[in-house]
Coordinates of C-alpha atoms in Angstrom, one line a residue:
X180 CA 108.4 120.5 195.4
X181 CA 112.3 121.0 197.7
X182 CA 114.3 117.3 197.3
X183 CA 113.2 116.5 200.3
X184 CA 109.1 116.9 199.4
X185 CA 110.0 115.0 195.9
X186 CA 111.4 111.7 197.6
X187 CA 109.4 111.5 200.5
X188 CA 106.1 111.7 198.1
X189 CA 107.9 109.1 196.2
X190 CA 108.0 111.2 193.0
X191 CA 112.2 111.0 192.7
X192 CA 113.7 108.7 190.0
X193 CA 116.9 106.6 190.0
X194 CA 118.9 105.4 187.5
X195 CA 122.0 103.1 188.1
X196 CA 125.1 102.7 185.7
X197 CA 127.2 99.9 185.8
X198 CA 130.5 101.3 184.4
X199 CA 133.7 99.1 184.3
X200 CA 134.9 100.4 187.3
X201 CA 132.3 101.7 189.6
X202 CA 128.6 101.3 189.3
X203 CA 126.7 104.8 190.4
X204 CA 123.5 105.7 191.2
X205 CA 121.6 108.8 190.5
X206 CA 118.7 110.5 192.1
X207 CA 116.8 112.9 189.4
X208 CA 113.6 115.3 190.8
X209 CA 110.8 116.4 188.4
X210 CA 112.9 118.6 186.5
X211 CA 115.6 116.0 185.7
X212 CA 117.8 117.2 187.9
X213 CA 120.1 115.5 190.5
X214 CA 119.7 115.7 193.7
X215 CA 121.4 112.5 195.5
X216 CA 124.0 109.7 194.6
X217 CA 125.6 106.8 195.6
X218 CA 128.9 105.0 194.1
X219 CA 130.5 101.1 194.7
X220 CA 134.2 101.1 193.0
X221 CA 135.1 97.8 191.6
X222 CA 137.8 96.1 189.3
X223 CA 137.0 93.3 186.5
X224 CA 139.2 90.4 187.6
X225 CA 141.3 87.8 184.7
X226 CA 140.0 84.5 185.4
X227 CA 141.7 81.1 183.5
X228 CA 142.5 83.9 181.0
X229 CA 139.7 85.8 180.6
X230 CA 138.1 89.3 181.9
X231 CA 135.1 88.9 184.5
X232 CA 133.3 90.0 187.5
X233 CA 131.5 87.5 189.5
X234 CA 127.8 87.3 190.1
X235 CA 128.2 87.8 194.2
X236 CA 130.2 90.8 193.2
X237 CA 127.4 91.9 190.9
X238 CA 125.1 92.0 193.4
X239 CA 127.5 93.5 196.6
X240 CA 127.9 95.8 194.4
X241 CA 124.3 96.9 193.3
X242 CA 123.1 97.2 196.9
X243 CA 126.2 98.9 198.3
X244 CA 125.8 101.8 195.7
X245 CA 121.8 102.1 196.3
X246 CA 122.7 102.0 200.2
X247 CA 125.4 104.6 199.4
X248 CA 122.4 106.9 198.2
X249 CA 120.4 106.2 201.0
X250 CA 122.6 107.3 203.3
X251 CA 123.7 110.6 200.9
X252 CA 119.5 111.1 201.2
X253 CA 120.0 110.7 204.7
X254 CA 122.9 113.2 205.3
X255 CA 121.5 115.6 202.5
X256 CA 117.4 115.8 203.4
X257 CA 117.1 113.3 207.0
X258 CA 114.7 111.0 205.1
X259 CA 114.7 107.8 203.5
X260 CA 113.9 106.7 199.9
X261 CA 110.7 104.6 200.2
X262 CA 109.1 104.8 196.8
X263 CA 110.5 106.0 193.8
X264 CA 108.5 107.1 190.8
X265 CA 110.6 105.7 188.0
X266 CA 113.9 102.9 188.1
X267 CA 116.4 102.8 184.9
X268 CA 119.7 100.1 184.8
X269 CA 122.2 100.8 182.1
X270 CA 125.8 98.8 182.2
X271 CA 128.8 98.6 180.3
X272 CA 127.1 97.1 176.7
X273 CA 127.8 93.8 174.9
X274 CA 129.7 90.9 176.2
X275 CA 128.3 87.1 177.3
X276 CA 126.4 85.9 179.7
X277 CA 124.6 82.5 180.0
X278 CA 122.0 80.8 181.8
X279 CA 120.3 77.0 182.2
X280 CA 116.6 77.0 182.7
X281 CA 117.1 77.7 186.6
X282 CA 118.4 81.1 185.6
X283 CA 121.8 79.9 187.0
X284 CA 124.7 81.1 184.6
X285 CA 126.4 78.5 183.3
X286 CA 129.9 79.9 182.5
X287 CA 131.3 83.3 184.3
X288 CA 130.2 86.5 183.0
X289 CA 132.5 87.4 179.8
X290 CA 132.7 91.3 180.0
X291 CA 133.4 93.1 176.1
X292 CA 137.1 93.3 177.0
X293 CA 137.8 90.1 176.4
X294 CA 139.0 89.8 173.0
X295 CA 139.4 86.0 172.1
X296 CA 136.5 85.4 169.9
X297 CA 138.5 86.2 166.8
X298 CA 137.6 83.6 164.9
X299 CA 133.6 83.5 165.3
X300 CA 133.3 87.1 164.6
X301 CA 135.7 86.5 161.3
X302 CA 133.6 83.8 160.2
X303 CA 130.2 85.7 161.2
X304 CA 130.9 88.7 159.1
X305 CA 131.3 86.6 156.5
X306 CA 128.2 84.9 157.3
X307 CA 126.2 88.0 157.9
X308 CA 128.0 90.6 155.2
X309 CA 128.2 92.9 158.3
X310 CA 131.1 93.7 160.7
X311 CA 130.1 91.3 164.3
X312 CA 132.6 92.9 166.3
X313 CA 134.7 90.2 169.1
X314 CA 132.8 91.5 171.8
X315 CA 129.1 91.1 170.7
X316 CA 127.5 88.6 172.6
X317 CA 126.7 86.7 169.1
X318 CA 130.5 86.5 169.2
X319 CA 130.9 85.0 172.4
X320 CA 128.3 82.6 171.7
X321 CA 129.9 81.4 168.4
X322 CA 133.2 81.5 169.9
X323 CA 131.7 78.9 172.8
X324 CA 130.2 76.6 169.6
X325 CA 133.7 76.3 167.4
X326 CA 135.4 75.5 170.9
X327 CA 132.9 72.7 171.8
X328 CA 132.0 74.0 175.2
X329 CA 129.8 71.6 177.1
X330 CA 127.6 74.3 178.7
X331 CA 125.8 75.8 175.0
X332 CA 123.4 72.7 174.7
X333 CA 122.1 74.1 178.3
X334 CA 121.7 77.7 177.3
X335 CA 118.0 79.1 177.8
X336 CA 118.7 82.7 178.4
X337 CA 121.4 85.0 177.0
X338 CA 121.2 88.3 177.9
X339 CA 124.0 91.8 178.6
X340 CA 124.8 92.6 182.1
X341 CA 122.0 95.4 182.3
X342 CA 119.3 92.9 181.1
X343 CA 120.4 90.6 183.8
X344 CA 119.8 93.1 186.6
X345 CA 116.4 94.3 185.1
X346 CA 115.1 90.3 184.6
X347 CA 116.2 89.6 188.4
X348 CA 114.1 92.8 189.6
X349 CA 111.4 92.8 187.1
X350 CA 111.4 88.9 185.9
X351 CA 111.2 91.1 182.6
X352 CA 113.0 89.3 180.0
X353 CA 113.7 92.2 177.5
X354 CA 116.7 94.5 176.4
X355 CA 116.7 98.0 175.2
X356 CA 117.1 98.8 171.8
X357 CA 120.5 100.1 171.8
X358 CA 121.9 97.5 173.7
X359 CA 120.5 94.5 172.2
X360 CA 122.2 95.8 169.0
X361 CA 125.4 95.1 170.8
X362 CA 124.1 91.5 170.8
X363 CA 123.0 91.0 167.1
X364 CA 122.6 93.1 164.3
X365 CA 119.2 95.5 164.5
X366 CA 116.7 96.2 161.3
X367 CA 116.3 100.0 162.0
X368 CA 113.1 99.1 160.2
X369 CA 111.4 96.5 162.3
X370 CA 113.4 97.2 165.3
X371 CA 113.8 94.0 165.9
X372 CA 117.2 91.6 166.0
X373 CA 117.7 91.0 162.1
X374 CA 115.6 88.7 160.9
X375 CA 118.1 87.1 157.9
X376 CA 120.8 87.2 160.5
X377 CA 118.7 84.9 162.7
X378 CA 117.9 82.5 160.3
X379 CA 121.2 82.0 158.9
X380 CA 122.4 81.2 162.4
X381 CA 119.8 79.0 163.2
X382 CA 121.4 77.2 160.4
X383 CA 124.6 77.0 162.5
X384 CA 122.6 75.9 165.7
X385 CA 120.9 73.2 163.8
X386 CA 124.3 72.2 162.2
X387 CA 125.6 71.5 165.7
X388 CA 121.9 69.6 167.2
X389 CA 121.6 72.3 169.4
X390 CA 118.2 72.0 171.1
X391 CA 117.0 75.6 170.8
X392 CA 116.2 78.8 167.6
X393 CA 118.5 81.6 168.5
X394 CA 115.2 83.8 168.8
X395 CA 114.3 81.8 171.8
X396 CA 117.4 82.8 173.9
X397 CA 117.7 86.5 172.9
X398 CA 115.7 89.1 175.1
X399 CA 113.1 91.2 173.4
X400 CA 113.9 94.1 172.0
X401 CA 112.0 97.8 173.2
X402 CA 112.5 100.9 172.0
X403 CA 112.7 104.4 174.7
X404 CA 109.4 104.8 176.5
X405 CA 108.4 101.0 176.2
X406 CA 107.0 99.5 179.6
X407 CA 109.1 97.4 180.3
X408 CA 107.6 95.9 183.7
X409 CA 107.8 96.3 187.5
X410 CA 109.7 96.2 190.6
X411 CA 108.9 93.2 192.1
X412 CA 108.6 92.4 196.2
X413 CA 111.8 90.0 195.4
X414 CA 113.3 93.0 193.4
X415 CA 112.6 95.0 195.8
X416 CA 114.5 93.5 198.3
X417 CA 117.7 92.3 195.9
X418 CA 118.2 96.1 195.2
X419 CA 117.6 97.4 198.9
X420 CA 117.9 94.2 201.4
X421 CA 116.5 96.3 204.6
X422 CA 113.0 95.9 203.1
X423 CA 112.5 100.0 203.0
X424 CA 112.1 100.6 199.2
X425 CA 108.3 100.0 197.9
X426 CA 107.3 97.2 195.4
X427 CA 105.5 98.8 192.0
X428 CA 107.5 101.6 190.1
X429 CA 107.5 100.9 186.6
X430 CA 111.1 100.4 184.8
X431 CA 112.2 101.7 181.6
X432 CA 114.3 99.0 179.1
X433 CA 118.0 98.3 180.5
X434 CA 120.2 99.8 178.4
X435 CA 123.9 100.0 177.6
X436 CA 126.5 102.3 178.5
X437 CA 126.7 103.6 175.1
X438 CA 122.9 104.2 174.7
X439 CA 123.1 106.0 178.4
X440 CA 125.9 108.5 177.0
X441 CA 123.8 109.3 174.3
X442 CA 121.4 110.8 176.2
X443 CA 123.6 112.2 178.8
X444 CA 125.6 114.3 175.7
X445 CA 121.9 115.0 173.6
X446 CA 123.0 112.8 171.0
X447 CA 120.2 110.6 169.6
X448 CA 119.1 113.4 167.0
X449 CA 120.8 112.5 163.4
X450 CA 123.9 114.2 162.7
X451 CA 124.6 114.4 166.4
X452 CA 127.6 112.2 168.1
X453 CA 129.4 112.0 171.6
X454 CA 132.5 111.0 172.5
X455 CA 133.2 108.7 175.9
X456 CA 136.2 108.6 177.3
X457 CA 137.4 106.9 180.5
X458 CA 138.6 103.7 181.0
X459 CA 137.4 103.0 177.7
X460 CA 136.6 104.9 175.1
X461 CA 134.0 105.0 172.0
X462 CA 132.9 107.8 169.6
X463 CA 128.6 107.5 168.3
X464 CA 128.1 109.1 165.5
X465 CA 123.9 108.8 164.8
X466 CA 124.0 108.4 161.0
X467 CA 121.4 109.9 158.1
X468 CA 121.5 106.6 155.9
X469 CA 123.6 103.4 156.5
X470 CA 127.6 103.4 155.0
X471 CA 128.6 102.0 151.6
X472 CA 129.7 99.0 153.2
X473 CA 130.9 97.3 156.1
X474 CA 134.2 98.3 157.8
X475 CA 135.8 95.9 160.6
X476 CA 136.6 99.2 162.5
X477 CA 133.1 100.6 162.7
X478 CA 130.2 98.7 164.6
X479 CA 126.9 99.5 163.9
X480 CA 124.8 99.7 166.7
X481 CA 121.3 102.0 167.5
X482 CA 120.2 104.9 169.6
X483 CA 117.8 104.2 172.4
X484 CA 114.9 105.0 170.1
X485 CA 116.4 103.0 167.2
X486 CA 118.5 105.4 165.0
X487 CA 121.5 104.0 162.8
X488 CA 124.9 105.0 165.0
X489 CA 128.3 104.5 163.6
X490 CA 130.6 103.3 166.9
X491 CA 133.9 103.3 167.1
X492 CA 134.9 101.3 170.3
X493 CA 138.2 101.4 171.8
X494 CA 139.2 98.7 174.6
X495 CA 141.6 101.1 176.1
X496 CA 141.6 105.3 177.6
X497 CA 142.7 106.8 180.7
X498 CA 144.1 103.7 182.3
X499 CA 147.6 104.1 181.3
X500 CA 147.3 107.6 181.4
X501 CA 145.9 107.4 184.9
X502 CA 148.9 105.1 185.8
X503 CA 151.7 107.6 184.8
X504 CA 149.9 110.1 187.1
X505 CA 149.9 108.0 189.8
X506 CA 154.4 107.6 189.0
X507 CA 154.3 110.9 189.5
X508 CA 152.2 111.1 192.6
X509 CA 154.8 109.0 194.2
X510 CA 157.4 110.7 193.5
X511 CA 155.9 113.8 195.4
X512 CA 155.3 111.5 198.2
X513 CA 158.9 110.4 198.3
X514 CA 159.8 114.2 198.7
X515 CA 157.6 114.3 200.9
X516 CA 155.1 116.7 199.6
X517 CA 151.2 116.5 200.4
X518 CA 149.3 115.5 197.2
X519 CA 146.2 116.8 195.6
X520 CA 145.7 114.1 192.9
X521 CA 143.1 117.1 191.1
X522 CA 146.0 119.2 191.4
X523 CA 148.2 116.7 190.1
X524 CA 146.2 115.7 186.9
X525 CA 145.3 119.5 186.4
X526 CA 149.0 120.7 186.3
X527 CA 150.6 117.8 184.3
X528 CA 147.5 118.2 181.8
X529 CA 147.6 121.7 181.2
X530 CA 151.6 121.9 180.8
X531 CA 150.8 119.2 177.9
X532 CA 149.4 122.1 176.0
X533 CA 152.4 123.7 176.2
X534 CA 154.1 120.8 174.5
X535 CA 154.9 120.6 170.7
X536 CA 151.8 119.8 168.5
X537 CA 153.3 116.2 167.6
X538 CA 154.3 115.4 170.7
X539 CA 157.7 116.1 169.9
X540 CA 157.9 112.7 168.0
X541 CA 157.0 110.8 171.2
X542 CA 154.4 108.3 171.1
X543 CA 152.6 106.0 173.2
X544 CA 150.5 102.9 173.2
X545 CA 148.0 102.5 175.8
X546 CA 146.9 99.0 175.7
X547 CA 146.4 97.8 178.8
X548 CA 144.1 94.7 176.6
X549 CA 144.0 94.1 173.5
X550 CA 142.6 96.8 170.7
X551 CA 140.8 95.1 168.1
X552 CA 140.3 98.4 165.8
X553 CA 144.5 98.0 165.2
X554 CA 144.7 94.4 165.6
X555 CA 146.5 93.9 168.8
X556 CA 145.3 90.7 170.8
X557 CA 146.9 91.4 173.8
X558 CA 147.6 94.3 175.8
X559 CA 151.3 95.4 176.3
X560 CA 151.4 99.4 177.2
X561 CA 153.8 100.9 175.2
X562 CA 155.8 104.6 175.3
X563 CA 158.4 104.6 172.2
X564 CA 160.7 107.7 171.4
X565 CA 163.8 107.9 169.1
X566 CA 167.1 109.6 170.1
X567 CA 166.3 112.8 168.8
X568 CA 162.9 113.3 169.7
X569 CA 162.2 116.0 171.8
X570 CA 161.9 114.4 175.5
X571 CA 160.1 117.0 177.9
X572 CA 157.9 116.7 180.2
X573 CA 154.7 118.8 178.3
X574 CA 155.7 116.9 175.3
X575 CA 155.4 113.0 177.1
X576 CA 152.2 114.1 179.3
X577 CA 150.8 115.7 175.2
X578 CA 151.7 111.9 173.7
X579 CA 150.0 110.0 176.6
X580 CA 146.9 112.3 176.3
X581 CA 147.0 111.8 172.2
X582 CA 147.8 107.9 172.9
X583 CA 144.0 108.3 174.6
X584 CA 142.2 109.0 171.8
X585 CA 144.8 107.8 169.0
X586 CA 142.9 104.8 168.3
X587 CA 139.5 106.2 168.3
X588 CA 140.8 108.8 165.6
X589 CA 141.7 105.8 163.6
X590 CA 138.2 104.5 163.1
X591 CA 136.7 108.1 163.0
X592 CA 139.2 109.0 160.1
X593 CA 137.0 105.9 158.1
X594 CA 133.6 107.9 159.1
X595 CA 134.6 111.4 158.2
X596 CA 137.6 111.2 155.5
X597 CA 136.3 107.8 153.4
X598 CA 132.6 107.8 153.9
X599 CA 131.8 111.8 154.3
X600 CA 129.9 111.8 157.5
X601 CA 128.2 114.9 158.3
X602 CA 127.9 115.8 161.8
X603 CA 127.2 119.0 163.4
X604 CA 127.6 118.5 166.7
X605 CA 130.4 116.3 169.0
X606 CA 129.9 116.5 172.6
X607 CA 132.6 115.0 174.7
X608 CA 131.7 113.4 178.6
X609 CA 133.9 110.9 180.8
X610 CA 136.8 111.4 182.7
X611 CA 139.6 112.7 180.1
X612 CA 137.5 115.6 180.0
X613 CA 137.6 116.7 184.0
X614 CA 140.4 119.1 183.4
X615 CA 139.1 122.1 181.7
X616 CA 139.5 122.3 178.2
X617 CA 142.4 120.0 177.5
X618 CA 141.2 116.9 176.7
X619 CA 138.7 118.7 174.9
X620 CA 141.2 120.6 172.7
X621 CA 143.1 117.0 171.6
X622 CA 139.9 115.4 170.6
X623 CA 139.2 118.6 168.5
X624 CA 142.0 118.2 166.9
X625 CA 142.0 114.3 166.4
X626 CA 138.7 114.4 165.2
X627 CA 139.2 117.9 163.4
X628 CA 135.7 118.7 164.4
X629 CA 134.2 121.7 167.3
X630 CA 133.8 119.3 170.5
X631 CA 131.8 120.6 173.0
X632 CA 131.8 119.9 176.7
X633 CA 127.9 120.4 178.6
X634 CA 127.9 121.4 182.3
X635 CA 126.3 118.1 183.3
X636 CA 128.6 115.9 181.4
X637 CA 129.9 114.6 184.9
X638 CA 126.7 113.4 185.4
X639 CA 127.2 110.6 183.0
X640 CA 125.4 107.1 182.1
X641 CA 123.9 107.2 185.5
X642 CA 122.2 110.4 184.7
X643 CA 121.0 109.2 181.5
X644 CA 118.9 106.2 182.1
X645 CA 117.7 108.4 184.8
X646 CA 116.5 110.4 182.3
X647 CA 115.2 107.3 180.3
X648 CA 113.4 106.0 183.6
X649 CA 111.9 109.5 183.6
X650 CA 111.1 109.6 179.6
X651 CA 108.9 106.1 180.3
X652 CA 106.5 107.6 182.9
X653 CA 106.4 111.0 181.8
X654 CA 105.8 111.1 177.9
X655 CA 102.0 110.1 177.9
X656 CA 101.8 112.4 174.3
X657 CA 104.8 110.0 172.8
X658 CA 106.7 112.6 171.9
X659 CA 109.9 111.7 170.1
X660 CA 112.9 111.0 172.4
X661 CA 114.8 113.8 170.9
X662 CA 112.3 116.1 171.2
X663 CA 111.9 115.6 174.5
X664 CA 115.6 115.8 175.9
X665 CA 115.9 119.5 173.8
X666 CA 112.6 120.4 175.0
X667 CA 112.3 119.0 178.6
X668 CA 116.1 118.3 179.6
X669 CA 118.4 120.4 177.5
X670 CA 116.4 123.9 177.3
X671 CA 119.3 126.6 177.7
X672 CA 122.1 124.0 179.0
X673 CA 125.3 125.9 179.2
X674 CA 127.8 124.2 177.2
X675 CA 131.7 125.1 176.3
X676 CA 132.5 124.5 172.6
X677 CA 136.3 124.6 171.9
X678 CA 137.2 124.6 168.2
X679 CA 140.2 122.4 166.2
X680 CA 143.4 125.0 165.2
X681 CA 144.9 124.3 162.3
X682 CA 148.3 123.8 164.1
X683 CA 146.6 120.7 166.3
X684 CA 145.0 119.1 163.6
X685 CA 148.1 119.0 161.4
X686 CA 150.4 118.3 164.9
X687 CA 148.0 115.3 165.3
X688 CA 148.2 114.1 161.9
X689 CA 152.2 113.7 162.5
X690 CA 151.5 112.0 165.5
X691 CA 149.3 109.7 164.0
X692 CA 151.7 109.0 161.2
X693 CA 154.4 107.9 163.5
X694 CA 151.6 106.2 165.8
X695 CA 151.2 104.0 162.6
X696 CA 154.8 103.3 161.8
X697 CA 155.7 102.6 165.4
X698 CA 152.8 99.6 165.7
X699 CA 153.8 96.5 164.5
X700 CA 156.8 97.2 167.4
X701 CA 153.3 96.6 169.9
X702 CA 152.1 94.0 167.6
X703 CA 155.6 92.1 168.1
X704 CA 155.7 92.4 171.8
X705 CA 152.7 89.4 171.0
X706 CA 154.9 86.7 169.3

């Protein structure tokens, strides 16, 4: 079958990303390929101090992008989408969000930027002997407990963003694998929540007279492939309001944005790993046995079929390196020259390799929130430079592309240096990778590791529960999930590999050595 054959016999699959700042939509055919898309851009909001979206916006937001895609459909093969074969929701993992017994939420949606559950997650580690990073949801919850908030004794449902959407569509209760491990701990042997964990904080629950088991609140967990339900009538028409789009296709489990890029990058095999990097950025590193202990930096979370992955999560990417472009994009507009903003990013990128492998001794700090894996609570961007550093413009652009990814080499330095990971394949995706080969080359040398870039890797999270929406209808043999992406996805997918130099690995070294020293300046900018 053409596109246009595959959607109107209703054999197209979608999969839907909610990302922190646009939620997409991709249309995949039988071959996993994509053939339509739709995009909503939107912006968290700080609300009496913390990060949110509203539920209104949640929902503007969902059928905007789907009606986006019909109308690319539309302008692309003059048809509409009236049955789809397959539906997958993925969103931006972990974070808090509540609900009474009338499934209304009962406080506003806590996204995972939000970084002031400091003192639950201490005291849970301690608890559970396992790092509970601030923006698991068992955080949040905990947090909500020590702080007395009135609304816990009502909780009946607790659930991630992309568990919310698939319960409204599906009246589903149930979570993916991979991102229910950003709400508690997994067993990677029952794949289940761990059960000790619960207990223990059952023990809390029952300390306070709250009138529910923590089991009862948490979605169930399911593995790739799992059914996990239908499109309801009343799903139907939240996701696509003019009543077009048929009641019936089976769903795969939601999952999070980290389990999506995973499958995007062909990184759910052991020894595999992908990097993410756009407005936030985190490193997944699928592990052959568990580390020697727990590390505050590393959170331990699972592939979408239930593999141990190391994660490194960083609160903060391109957004301050987005926002220096955009001083220089005024600047042309005050000469009055026309601007090209790929032009723009492509030219100032590419003169940073010119730059010194250190940066010249610049450095900068891009916290636009706070960045748990160095211990800042708040964000305060930062660009420090002593009097005879060397000030150019290739090496400021070079520090603000290192200041990307300097915080995600600090956790990955604990993986590969300390515990003696062994990977054999990186593959970067996101946004600090759209310009050829130079984002690419500084996480080579940050990680000191060959990253490779694949030609779909703009296709992104979307893509990949597209491709886990496809895996649940179309692997009646249950072939492994790995298997299936190498043999049914990734069979002769071009990719780019660039390799670390010696020179940018010890360049990156220095900068990360002055990155250090300069920190508790960042750190003071707090008090």
């Amino acid at each position: 079958m053409n596109a246009k054959e595959t959607i109107e016999a209703g054999k197209a699959v979608l999969g839907i990303e909610f990302g922190s700042t646009r939620i997409k939509a991709v249309l995949i055919d039988e071959h996993n390929k994509p053939i339509a898309q739709g995009a909503f851009e939107w912006e968290n909001q700080l609300v009496d101090g913390l990060w949110t979206y509203s539920i209104d916006t949640i929902w503007k937001g969902l059928q905007t992008c789907y009606s986006d895609l019909r109308a690319d459909v539309k302008r692309q093969y003059d048809c509409d989408i009236q049955q789809l074969a397959a539906i997958g929701f993925s969103a931006m993992m972990h974070g808090y969000m509540a609900f009474d017994s009338e499934q209304h939420i009962l406080v506003p949606f806590r996204t995972w930027r939000n970084t002031n559950t400091g003192k639950a997650a201490a005291k849970l580690s301690e608890l559970f002997h396992y790092n509970i990073p601030l923006r698991w949801s068992i955080s949040h919850l905990y947090q909500c407990m020590l702080n007395g908030d009135e609304h816990v004794k009502n909780i009946k449902y607790l659930t991630t963003l992309a568990g919310y959407i698939h319960w409204q569509l599906t009246g589903q209760f149930v979570l993916g694998i991979g991102d229910a491990s950003g709400m508690l701990p997994i067993d990677p042997q029952t794949k289940n929540y761990d059960a000790t964990m619960v207990q223990k904080f059952n023990a809390l629950l029952a300390a306070e007279g709250l009138p529910f088991r923590l089991e009862q609140i948490l979605p169930k967990v399911l593995v790739a492939g799992a059914d996990a339900g239908v499109l309801t009538a009343e799903g139907a028409r939240l996701l696509d309001p003019t009543g077009t789009l048929s009641a019936g296709c089976p769903l795969c489990p939601p999952e999070g944005d980290a389990g999506t890029g995973m499958v995007a990058t062909n990184a759910v095999k052991q020894r595999t790993g992908n990097v993410s990097a756009g407005t936030s950025s985190f490193s997944m590193i699928v592990l052959e046995h568990e580390l020697s202990r727990p590390y505050e930096m590393i959170d331990m979370v699972t592939t979408p079929d239930g593999s141990l992955v190391a994660m490194v999560h960083c609160n903060n990417c391109t957004s301050d390196l987005n926002a220096w472009v955009g001083i220089f994009k005024e600047y042309q507009q005050l000469l009055g020259l026309p601007v090209d903003m790929n032009e723009l990013f492509g030219r100032l990128y590419n003169h940073a390799l010119t730059g010194d492998a250190d940066c010249g001794g610049l450095v900068s700090y891009n916290y636009i929130s706070g960045e748990p894996v160095t211990g800042v609570q708040t964000g305060h961007p930062l660009f420090v430079r002593a009097a005879g550093d060397k000030f150019t413009l290739a090496n400021f652009m070079r520090s603000h592309l290192y200041g990307a990814i300097g915080v995600l080499k600090v956790g990955n330095d604990i993986l590969f240096k300390k515990e003696r990971v062994r990977v054999e394949r990186i593959t970067g995706h996101g946004g600090l990778f759209k310009t050829k080969g130079v984002g690419q080359r500084f996480l080579a040398a940050a990680l000191n590791s060959p990253i490779s870039v694949m030609e779909t890797a703009g296709e992104g999270g979307a893509w990949g529960i597209a491709l886990l929406a496809a895996y649940r209808i179309n692997n009646r043999a249950q072939q492994p999930l790995a298997d299936y992406l190498d043999e049914h996805v990734f069979a002769g997918q071009a990719q780019e590999t660039i390799a670390p130099t010696a020179d940018d690995v010890a360049g990156f070294e220095r900068y990360l050595q002055n990155y250090q020293q300069y920190l508790p300046a960042e750190k003071a900018i707090e008090g």
